[in-house]
Amino acid sequence: MKQMKSMRFGLLLASALATTPAFAQGDATPITIGVPVGLSGANSVVAPAVVQATELAVDQINAAGGILGRPVKIAVADDASGAAGAQTAYNTLVFQDDVDVVITMETSAARNAGIPIVEEGEKPFIYSSFYEGRSCSPNMFVNGWVPEQQVPPVVEKLLADGAKNFFLIGSDYAFGRGMLEFSRKYIEEKGGKIVGEEYLPMDGSDWTAILSNLRSAGADAVITSTAGGTPNVTLTKQLRASGISIPYANLAVDEGTAKAMGADAAGILISASYLTAIDTPENKDFMAALQKKFGAEMRTPNDLSTPQYEAVYLYKAAVEKAGSTKTEDVLAALPQVSFKGPRGEVSMSKQHHAPLTMYLGEVQADGSVKVVADFPNVDPGEQCPDL
Amino acid sequence: MALLLDIATTAALLFIVSAGLFVIFGVLKIINFAHAAWLTIGAYTTVVATKMGLSPWLSLPLAVLVGGLLGAVTEIAIVRPLYRRSLDAILATWGLGVVIVQVITLTFGRDMQMPPALITGTVDVLGLPYSSYRLFLLVAAVIMALAFVLVLERTRLGLNAQAVIMNETLARALGINTSRVRLVTFMLGSAIAALAGVLLTPLSSVDPTMGISWLIGAFMLVMVSGTSVTALALACLCFGAAQVLVSTWISPILGSVTVAVLCAVMLRLHPKGFARG
Amino acid sequence: MADRVHSSPKRGRLLTRHGTGLALLGLLTLALVLLGPLFLDRFTQNVLTRSMIYAMMAITVDLLWGYTGILTFGQSAFFGAGAYATALILTHVGGGAQNFALALVLSVILPMALAALVGWLSFYHKSTPLYASVISLVVPIVLSQAIFAGGSFTGSSSGLVGYPVMKLGAANYFRLAGVALILFAGLAWIIVRSDAGRVLIAIRDNPLRAAYLGIRTQRVQIILMTVLGGVAGLCGFLYANAGRIVAPEIAGFGFGTQMIVWTALGGRASIFGPALGAIGIDYLGAQLSGSMPYVWQLIIGVLFVVMILFMPRGLAGLLPRRQRTAAAPTLATLPDRPQESSKDALLSVTGLRKAYGNFVVLDGIELEVRPGELISVVGPNGAGKTTFLRCLSDGTETIQGTITLAGQNIAGRPPEDVVALGIGRKFQVASVFESMTVAECLRLARATHERPTLWNRASGIHLPSAALDILALTGLDKKLAEPVSGLSHGMRQSLELAMVVAMLPRLILLDEPTAGLTKAERTLIGEVLKRLTQELGYAAILIEHDLDFVKEISQRIVVLHQGRLVMDGPVEEVVNSELVRSIYSGMAHD
């Protein structure tokens, strides 16, 4: 085991050295970033893009001389998209590989399983996934969006288009419920009315009864927040097959899925902190770099992989500000640093969460997403008042 | 009206999904735990067929072929050697299901596949727009049920199968090649399951684990129906109705476990289920 | 070997030579577990702590499936219930010693209640093992659905995290899990080797025979499931504390099936196999699955199928099966207790009618049997003789008419209750316990009279003299320590008869006890039956084809023909009747 590890390390180092002239003298032991991620299970569809984003960031950083003159390497472990797998993955990374930081996009259950382990092992942890909010740990920072940031753009748009009666459909899990609970509060605050709120288990695939209720409820807009992948697709397919054509906002669809659904997805409103169509030089460079590095293997970046890319840079900034990789110093520096990436300027300055620019998109008939509007610097709200 | 249509089409869907399992259970008296994998294989047949530029309709006969072949291999390699250890046979089919899902994942990836739908759009039923595909499923289920009855009553295979169902030892004594009946039944059941997989594609996404969510409902329906097609149809209708009503009026979450829980309680209180009175 | 038997005449010694070795091994493992944290790194400690909790779960599955034949996919539900009970208390009520105690108690009681309910659903008269398996699939699915639907109370898909836990530190959790595992494995090992453990195996091997020995199989199954539900809940408590998180997947059926894989690969019905299987696969998985998850699962899946097909005993099967070290137990005679010879009928059947749909098997049967009577039932094949015996011994058969035994209507009573009223039934094909020895079978026959102990094996078997006679006459008393699977056909028939007699029934039902026996064996059985009825006052109903044999031993003969009782009278009268002749000559022409 030990031998294998040093071999792996040697290879990484060799490749790092090959691409860069030389690292500064002094401490040249690599900084290791642990990435526990769902290579199998529910997240396995999006995980490859997340790993690519991490690899790109690390390559770029190494090419520019590393962090504090030290090379950076990655240790990936499968969390099987669940709690039990995450325990194994975090134990491996924190106690066996002794990583310097954990940066990853995961399911909420996997994140929750990991938090006690990073706390026990005293590592900094950047969670780069959007989620339902209010997960707090002194060791954890979040640079994805929370309901307070994602829901308002779509609701505002639907209200502006004249919708009054909203119907909410979700998968029965923490994210689905969290998003729709916030949506209900927000819509009612803004004078809209909720005419129905229904959930189907995550593995359910027959939406018939819910769709019948939707039809008879007299709704003039529907907002859905399902689990990614299968439930999202089955719901959209069956919604379209039953001939329902009221405005439809989907809080859980990513560009890739929208594209795969083809014509069924046309007209869906989505809200995200990242869309490939964002027209900034940072995003163009990011896309080009991905294309160059991975070629045909490139996975389309999305609202989960792009924050992961930026999180690596945020960690770099924090270490450089702190002047060390010591956990307490890095944790102290993390809320103070910022990085201008594909999504714009990001800083995890609000209770370990990040104010973000949000984009409202509309899926076109060919599956591409058009940016309809943007909302700069949306506040994440009161996530962790104790931090 | 919409409710009635929902009930009828839900029952049809349940019938289609459990039919393959039912055939195997009836004759071999085992629950094929690889059933979910058969559904998935059927769906992936559509994926492959449509990628090759064939019409999605062609994937129906293709799935029957693939399912039948795999069924034959499974029966000979796994089910037959475990004839006297029926719980082990169940476990082995379950293990096979796991293997098939992993192989599909390694071949096609974990990503969802989106083959083109067989039928799209809606039809007006008494002024109400309703999914034409669901109505098509209703027709498909009725055709399937009629075919069952015809095969059972009018063909040699059906008569032999009936004999095996009633008393296998006696059937063997009467000169019926029971192991052949078992083989053909398993192939048929697998083929029907794969066919059901194709029929599911327009409703759901196609991914390696798509079959799982249909599994428990199908298990329970088959257990309450025993060996009678009428009982299966009746069970699908009753429990399908219960599922739709609970989902519509109480909660779709409760609705999702309605079939399993009601079947379990029914079997406890009335062990013969729908099979006899 | 032999000296050991005599050294403890009443009870078998708990620690045989083999047992001493295992106890030493246990102490060694205990030492390893206690000292482990001194030389194991943090990663190994954390992973092994969880693996050892899983190993306990594998043992519960082994006890249910390997030993008792209940294939369950649902142990995860009880584990999850225990873990969630703990996490919910600690999250919503808070920490503090009092709350930990409350969590501990609830984490055992709630899963036990749930398990009792599941047991009630799964095990009833005529429920099938397949049905119980499918129910065991439904339970975790419903439970995890409930957890998902619990919103912020249960944490839904995210699970619960950040609740206060017992602050023991990783090293002590490792020790705690290790000690718990060793204790539980040791306990399980003792129990499966005890007489009570034989009852479990009897239920697995031949539930029908077990029920007709008066063993309340369903009750045993429900109790076992309930107790192991509690153990699983306790494992859940440990897990929730050591892992500091609970998530719906630990209650789901995926986890439940994983336990089956550990058990099957490790080797079912071996206690240590499944435990090592769990630790090995979980630990190896932690090393390997991180880099190649799908291939790892594929390998496990293929291995599983191959094992089920070709190595049903799992990896434990690779070890040579050790010779049975159990010494032949001593036989002791129970004092003969002649049945009270009353003139009242022991059994009375009135207006019995049994039909399957439109097909009438029995109709209008009237019969009375008094203590001390031996009645033979004759009639051609298909006359309904075996069905008749079944109706007499199983009150749950749907019949018309009434059957009373010792003054009690048996309607609605399953076999074990009818047996308690004093019926003993010998089947047509010898029904014994294939994986046991002769002595073990005999001891099981006494299970309802002498409660089997959980901790060890009685070294003596008390049998009525009639049963001893059967054993002595057939030479079975010399083969007490031999496995039943090696006995001849005649020996098995005799053994089953001895078992039935050992139960001290008041009425013995025998279905062709002499079929396939030699002339000598037949005579011998005839002698025994005569003694039982004429001297000791037992009653017996015998189905028999051999008219000569019947003439020899019976007091009355009953003729069944096409489902009707056409004659009932003294031997000579019936044998010489026109009717019997015509029936038997008809048979000859078949």
GROMACS .gro file of N, CA and C in nm, chain A residues 1 39-41 44 76-78 80-88 91-93 95-96 108-117 120-121 132 135 172-175 177 201-203, chain C residues 41-44 46-47 50 54 141 145 148-151 155-162 170 239 242-250 282-283 285-287 289-291 293-294 297:
model
  264
    1MET      N    1   0.085  -0.120   0.000
    1MET     CA    2   0.000   0.000   0.000
    1MET      C    3   0.087   0.124   0.000
   39LEU      N    4  -1.864   0.866  -0.771
   39LEU     CA    5  -1.828   0.799  -0.897
   39LEU      C    6  -1.931   0.690  -0.930
   40SER      N    7  -1.994   0.634  -0.825
   40SER     CA    8  -2.103   0.541  -0.849
   40SER      C    9  -2.227   0.596  -0.778
   41GLY      N   10  -2.342   0.541  -0.810
   41GLY     CA   11  -2.465   0.589  -0.748
   41GLY      C   12  -2.523   0.710  -0.818
   44SER      N   13  -2.319   0.979  -1.009
   44SER     CA   14  -2.214   0.936  -1.101
   44SER      C   15  -2.227   1.001  -1.238
   76VAL      N   16  -0.878   1.133  -0.537
   76VAL     CA   17  -1.022   1.114  -0.558
   76VAL      C   18  -1.065   0.984  -0.490
   77ALA      N   19  -1.183   0.986  -0.426
   77ALA     CA   20  -1.237   0.862  -0.370
   77ALA      C   21  -1.387   0.857  -0.397
   78ASP      N   22  -1.436   0.738  -0.422
   78ASP     CA   23  -1.579   0.723  -0.451
   78ASP      C   24  -1.659   0.724  -0.321
   80ALA      N   25  -1.993   0.670  -0.341
   80ALA     CA   26  -2.112   0.593  -0.379
   80ALA      C   27  -2.240   0.676  -0.364
   81SER      N   28  -2.226   0.808  -0.363
   81SER     CA   29  -2.339   0.901  -0.353
   81SER      C   30  -2.422   0.884  -0.227
   82GLY      N   31  -2.362   0.824  -0.124
   82GLY     CA   32  -2.440   0.805  -0.002
   82GLY      C   33  -2.356   0.816   0.123
   83ALA      N   34  -2.421   0.800   0.238
   83ALA     CA   35  -2.354   0.821   0.366
   83ALA      C   36  -2.249   0.715   0.395
   84ALA      N   37  -2.285   0.587   0.375
   84ALA     CA   38  -2.191   0.481   0.410
   84ALA      C   39  -2.065   0.489   0.325
   85GLY      N   40  -2.086   0.512   0.193
   85GLY     CA   41  -1.972   0.525   0.104
   85GLY      C   42  -1.888   0.646   0.141
   86ALA      N   43  -1.955   0.753   0.181
   86ALA     CA   44  -1.882   0.875   0.216
   86ALA      C   45  -1.796   0.853   0.339
   87GLN      N   46  -1.846   0.777   0.436
   87GLN     CA   47  -1.765   0.749   0.556
   87GLN      C   48  -1.634   0.685   0.515
   88THR      N   49  -1.645   0.584   0.428
   88THR     CA   50  -1.525   0.517   0.381
   88THR      C   51  -1.433   0.615   0.309
   91ASN      N   52  -1.277   0.869   0.546
   91ASN     CA   53  -1.176   0.805   0.630
   91ASN      C   54  -1.048   0.782   0.551
   92THR      N   55  -1.064   0.737   0.426
   92THR     CA   56  -0.947   0.714   0.341
   92THR      C   57  -0.870   0.844   0.320
   93LEU      N   58  -0.943   0.948   0.281
   93LEU     CA   59  -0.875   1.072   0.245
   93LEU      C   60  -0.816   1.141   0.367
   95PHE      N   61  -0.766   1.022   0.693
   95PHE     CA   62  -0.675   0.952   0.784
   95PHE      C   63  -0.569   0.868   0.713
   96GLN      N   64  -0.596   0.823   0.591
   96GLN     CA   65  -0.496   0.741   0.523
   96GLN      C   66  -0.410   0.828   0.432
  108SER      N   67  -2.633   1.549  -0.008
  108SER     CA   68  -2.639   1.600   0.129
  108SER      C   69  -2.606   1.493   0.230
  109ALA      N   70  -2.651   1.369   0.204
  109ALA     CA   71  -2.623   1.261   0.299
  109ALA      C   72  -2.473   1.236   0.306
  110ALA      N   73  -2.406   1.238   0.191
  110ALA     CA   74  -2.262   1.214   0.189
  110ALA      C   75  -2.190   1.328   0.260
  111ARG      N   76  -2.236   1.450   0.236
  111ARG     CA   77  -2.174   1.566   0.303
  111ARG      C   78  -2.187   1.551   0.454
  112ASN      N   79  -2.310   1.518   0.497
  112ASN     CA   80  -2.333   1.504   0.641
  112ASN      C   81  -2.249   1.394   0.702
  113ALA      N   82  -2.226   1.287   0.627
  113ALA     CA   83  -2.143   1.178   0.679
  113ALA      C   84  -1.999   1.224   0.688
  114GLY      N   85  -1.960   1.316   0.599
  114GLY     CA   86  -1.821   1.359   0.595
  114GLY      C   87  -1.787   1.462   0.702
  115ILE      N   88  -1.886   1.547   0.739
  115ILE     CA   89  -1.858   1.657   0.831
  115ILE      C   90  -1.794   1.610   0.963
  116PRO      N   91  -1.851   1.506   1.030
  116PRO     CA   92  -1.785   1.464   1.156
  116PRO      C   93  -1.641   1.419   1.133
  117ILE      N   94  -1.614   1.363   1.016
  117ILE     CA   95  -1.479   1.312   0.993
  117ILE      C   96  -1.381   1.425   0.965
  120GLU      N   97  -1.318   1.576   1.301
  120GLU     CA   98  -1.231   1.491   1.381
  120GLU      C   99  -1.086   1.500   1.332
  121GLY      N  100  -1.072   1.501   1.199
  121GLY     CA  101  -0.937   1.505   1.142
  121GLY      C  102  -0.886   1.647   1.128
  132GLU      N  103  -2.990   2.251  -0.014
  132GLU     CA  104  -3.111   2.306   0.044
  132GLU      C  105  -3.085   2.404   0.159
  135SER      N  106  -2.668   2.396   0.647
  135SER     CA  107  -2.576   2.296   0.699
  135SER      C  108  -2.454   2.374   0.747
  172ASP      N  109  -3.942   1.350  -0.295
  172ASP     CA  110  -3.946   1.349  -0.150
  172ASP      C  111  -3.805   1.328  -0.094
  173TYR      N  112  -3.728   1.436  -0.090
  173TYR     CA  113  -3.597   1.429  -0.024
  173TYR      C  114  -3.561   1.569   0.023
  174ALA      N  115  -3.450   1.577   0.094
  174ALA     CA  116  -3.419   1.701   0.163
  174ALA      C  117  -3.416   1.820   0.067
  175PHE      N  118  -3.350   1.803  -0.048
  175PHE     CA  119  -3.338   1.914  -0.142
  175PHE      C  120  -3.474   1.952  -0.200
  177ARG      N  121  -3.777   1.903  -0.084
  177ARG     CA  122  -3.864   1.968   0.014
  177ARG      C  123  -3.812   2.106   0.053
  201PRO      N  124  -4.191   0.981  -0.402
  201PRO     CA  125  -4.062   0.927  -0.358
  201PRO      C  126  -3.957   0.938  -0.468
  202MET      N  127  -3.832   0.945  -0.426
  202MET     CA  128  -3.722   0.965  -0.521
  202MET      C  129  -3.716   0.859  -0.629
  203ASP      N  130  -3.752   0.735  -0.593
  203ASP     CA  131  -3.742   0.629  -0.693
  203ASP      C  132  -3.875   0.608  -0.765
  705ASP      N  133  -0.357   0.228   1.258
  705ASP     CA  134  -0.373   0.371   1.232
  705ASP      C  135  -0.521   0.408   1.238
  706ARG      N  136  -0.544   0.538   1.237
  706ARG     CA  137  -0.678   0.590   1.255
  706ARG      C  138  -0.775   0.539   1.148
  707PHE      N  139  -0.727   0.536   1.022
  707PHE     CA  140  -0.810   0.491   0.911
  707PHE      C  141  -0.858   0.349   0.936
  708THR      N  142  -0.765   0.260   0.967
  708THR     CA  143  -0.800   0.120   0.988
  708THR      C  144  -0.896   0.106   1.106
  710ASN      N  145  -1.112   0.328   1.220
  710ASN     CA  146  -1.247   0.376   1.186
  710ASN      C  147  -1.320   0.279   1.095
  711VAL      N  148  -1.248   0.229   0.993
  711VAL     CA  149  -1.313   0.138   0.899
  711VAL      C  150  -1.350   0.007   0.968
  714ARG      N  151  -1.664   0.011   1.196
  714ARG     CA  152  -1.789  -0.007   1.122
  714ARG      C  153  -1.801  -0.151   1.073
  718TYR      N  154  -2.104  -0.421   1.132
  718TYR     CA  155  -2.166  -0.493   1.021
  718TYR      C  156  -2.158  -0.645   1.043
  805ILE      N  157  -3.821  -0.100   0.260
  805ILE     CA  158  -3.864  -0.001   0.162
  805ILE      C  159  -3.964   0.096   0.225
  809GLN      N  160  -3.895   0.493   0.310
  809GLN     CA  161  -3.989   0.591   0.257
  809GLN      C  162  -4.037   0.684   0.369
  812PHE      N  163  -3.768   0.930   0.451
  812PHE     CA  164  -3.763   1.036   0.350
  812PHE      C  165  -3.875   1.136   0.373
  813ALA      N  166  -3.994   1.084   0.405
  813ALA     CA  167  -4.110   1.172   0.419
  813ALA      C  168  -4.107   1.249   0.550
  814GLY      N  169  -4.013   1.215   0.639
  814GLY     CA  170  -4.011   1.279   0.771
  814GLY      C  171  -3.962   1.421   0.773
  815GLY      N  172  -3.921   1.475   0.657
  815GLY     CA  173  -3.878   1.614   0.649
  815GLY      C  174  -3.765   1.645   0.747
  819GLY      N  175  -3.463   1.434   0.899
  819GLY     CA  176  -3.353   1.476   0.814
  819GLY      C  177  -3.368   1.432   0.670
  820SER      N  178  -3.479   1.361   0.639
  820SER     CA  179  -3.506   1.316   0.502
  820SER      C  180  -3.382   1.252   0.440
  821SER      N  181  -3.352   1.285   0.314
  821SER     CA  182  -3.243   1.218   0.244
  821SER      C  183  -3.107   1.252   0.303
  822SER      N  184  -3.096   1.368   0.369
  822SER     CA  185  -2.965   1.408   0.421
  822SER      C  186  -2.928   1.333   0.547
  823GLY      N  187  -3.027   1.275   0.611
  823GLY     CA  188  -2.999   1.208   0.736
  823GLY      C  189  -2.981   1.308   0.848
  824LEU      N  190  -2.943   1.258   0.964
  824LEU     CA  191  -2.920   1.345   1.079
  824LEU      C  192  -2.772   1.343   1.111
  825VAL      N  193  -2.722   1.460   1.145
  825VAL     CA  194  -2.580   1.471   1.175
  825VAL      C  195  -2.565   1.581   1.279
  826GLY      N  196  -2.454   1.579   1.352
  826GLY     CA  197  -2.428   1.688   1.445
  826GLY      C  198  -2.500   1.673   1.578
  834ALA      N  199  -1.220   0.747   1.899
  834ALA     CA  200  -1.219   0.641   1.797
  834ALA      C  201  -1.167   0.509   1.852
  903TYR      N  202  -2.378   0.215   1.586
  903TYR     CA  203  -2.341   0.280   1.459
  903TYR      C  204  -2.369   0.429   1.466
  906ALA      N  205  -2.094   0.578   1.688
  906ALA     CA  206  -1.958   0.573   1.636
  906ALA      C  207  -1.946   0.651   1.505
  907GLY      N  208  -2.051   0.643   1.420
  907GLY     CA  209  -2.044   0.708   1.289
  907GLY      C  210  -2.089   0.852   1.291
  908ARG      N  211  -2.160   0.891   1.397
  908ARG     CA  212  -2.209   1.028   1.415
  908ARG      C  213  -2.301   1.077   1.303
  909ILE      N  214  -2.357   0.984   1.230
  909ILE     CA  215  -2.456   1.022   1.129
  909ILE      C  216  -2.552   0.905   1.109
  910VAL      N  217  -2.677   0.934   1.080
  910VAL     CA  218  -2.766   0.832   1.029
  910VAL      C  219  -2.822   0.883   0.897
  911ALA      N  220  -2.838   0.795   0.800
  911ALA     CA  221  -2.892   0.833   0.670
  911ALA      C  222  -2.990   0.723   0.628
  912PRO      N  223  -3.086   0.758   0.541
  912PRO     CA  224  -3.190   0.660   0.507
  912PRO      C  225  -3.135   0.529   0.451
  913GLU      N  226  -3.020   0.536   0.385
  913GLU     CA  227  -2.969   0.414   0.321
  913GLU      C  228  -2.941   0.301   0.421
  914ILE      N  229  -2.913   0.337   0.548
  914ILE     CA  230  -2.883   0.230   0.644
  914ILE      C  231  -3.008   0.151   0.681
  946ASP      N  232  -1.624  -0.554   0.364
  946ASP     CA  233  -1.635  -0.411   0.392
  946ASP      C  234  -1.497  -0.346   0.394
  947TYR      N  235  -1.401  -0.415   0.452
  947TYR     CA  236  -1.267  -0.357   0.462
  947TYR      C  237  -1.199  -0.354   0.324
  949GLY      N  238  -1.353  -0.361   0.043
  949GLY     CA  239  -1.429  -0.265  -0.036
  949GLY      C  240  -1.380  -0.124  -0.011
  950ALA      N  241  -1.349  -0.093   0.116
  950ALA     CA  242  -1.301   0.041   0.149
  950ALA      C  243  -1.169   0.067   0.078
  951GLN      N  244  -1.089  -0.038   0.059
  951GLN     CA  245  -0.961  -0.021  -0.008
  951GLN      C  246  -0.977  -0.010  -0.160
  953SER      N  247  -1.297  -0.022  -0.363
  953SER     CA  248  -1.411   0.033  -0.436
  953SER      C  249  -1.391   0.181  -0.465
  954GLY      N  250  -1.304   0.247  -0.388
  954GLY     CA  251  -1.282   0.389  -0.412
  954GLY      C  252  -1.234   0.416  -0.553
  955SER      N  253  -1.152   0.324  -0.606
  955SER     CA  254  -1.095   0.353  -0.737
  955SER      C  255  -1.172   0.287  -0.851
  957PRO      N  256  -1.540   0.146  -0.851
  957PRO     CA  257  -1.664   0.104  -0.786
  957PRO      C  258  -1.744   0.002  -0.866
  958TYR      N  259  -1.759   0.023  -0.996
  958TYR     CA  260  -1.847  -0.066  -1.071
  958TYR      C  261  -1.786  -0.204  -1.088
  961GLN      N  262  -1.825  -0.393  -0.767
  961GLN     CA  263  -1.959  -0.448  -0.749
  961GLN      C  264  -1.985  -0.565  -0.844
   0.00000   0.00000   0.00000
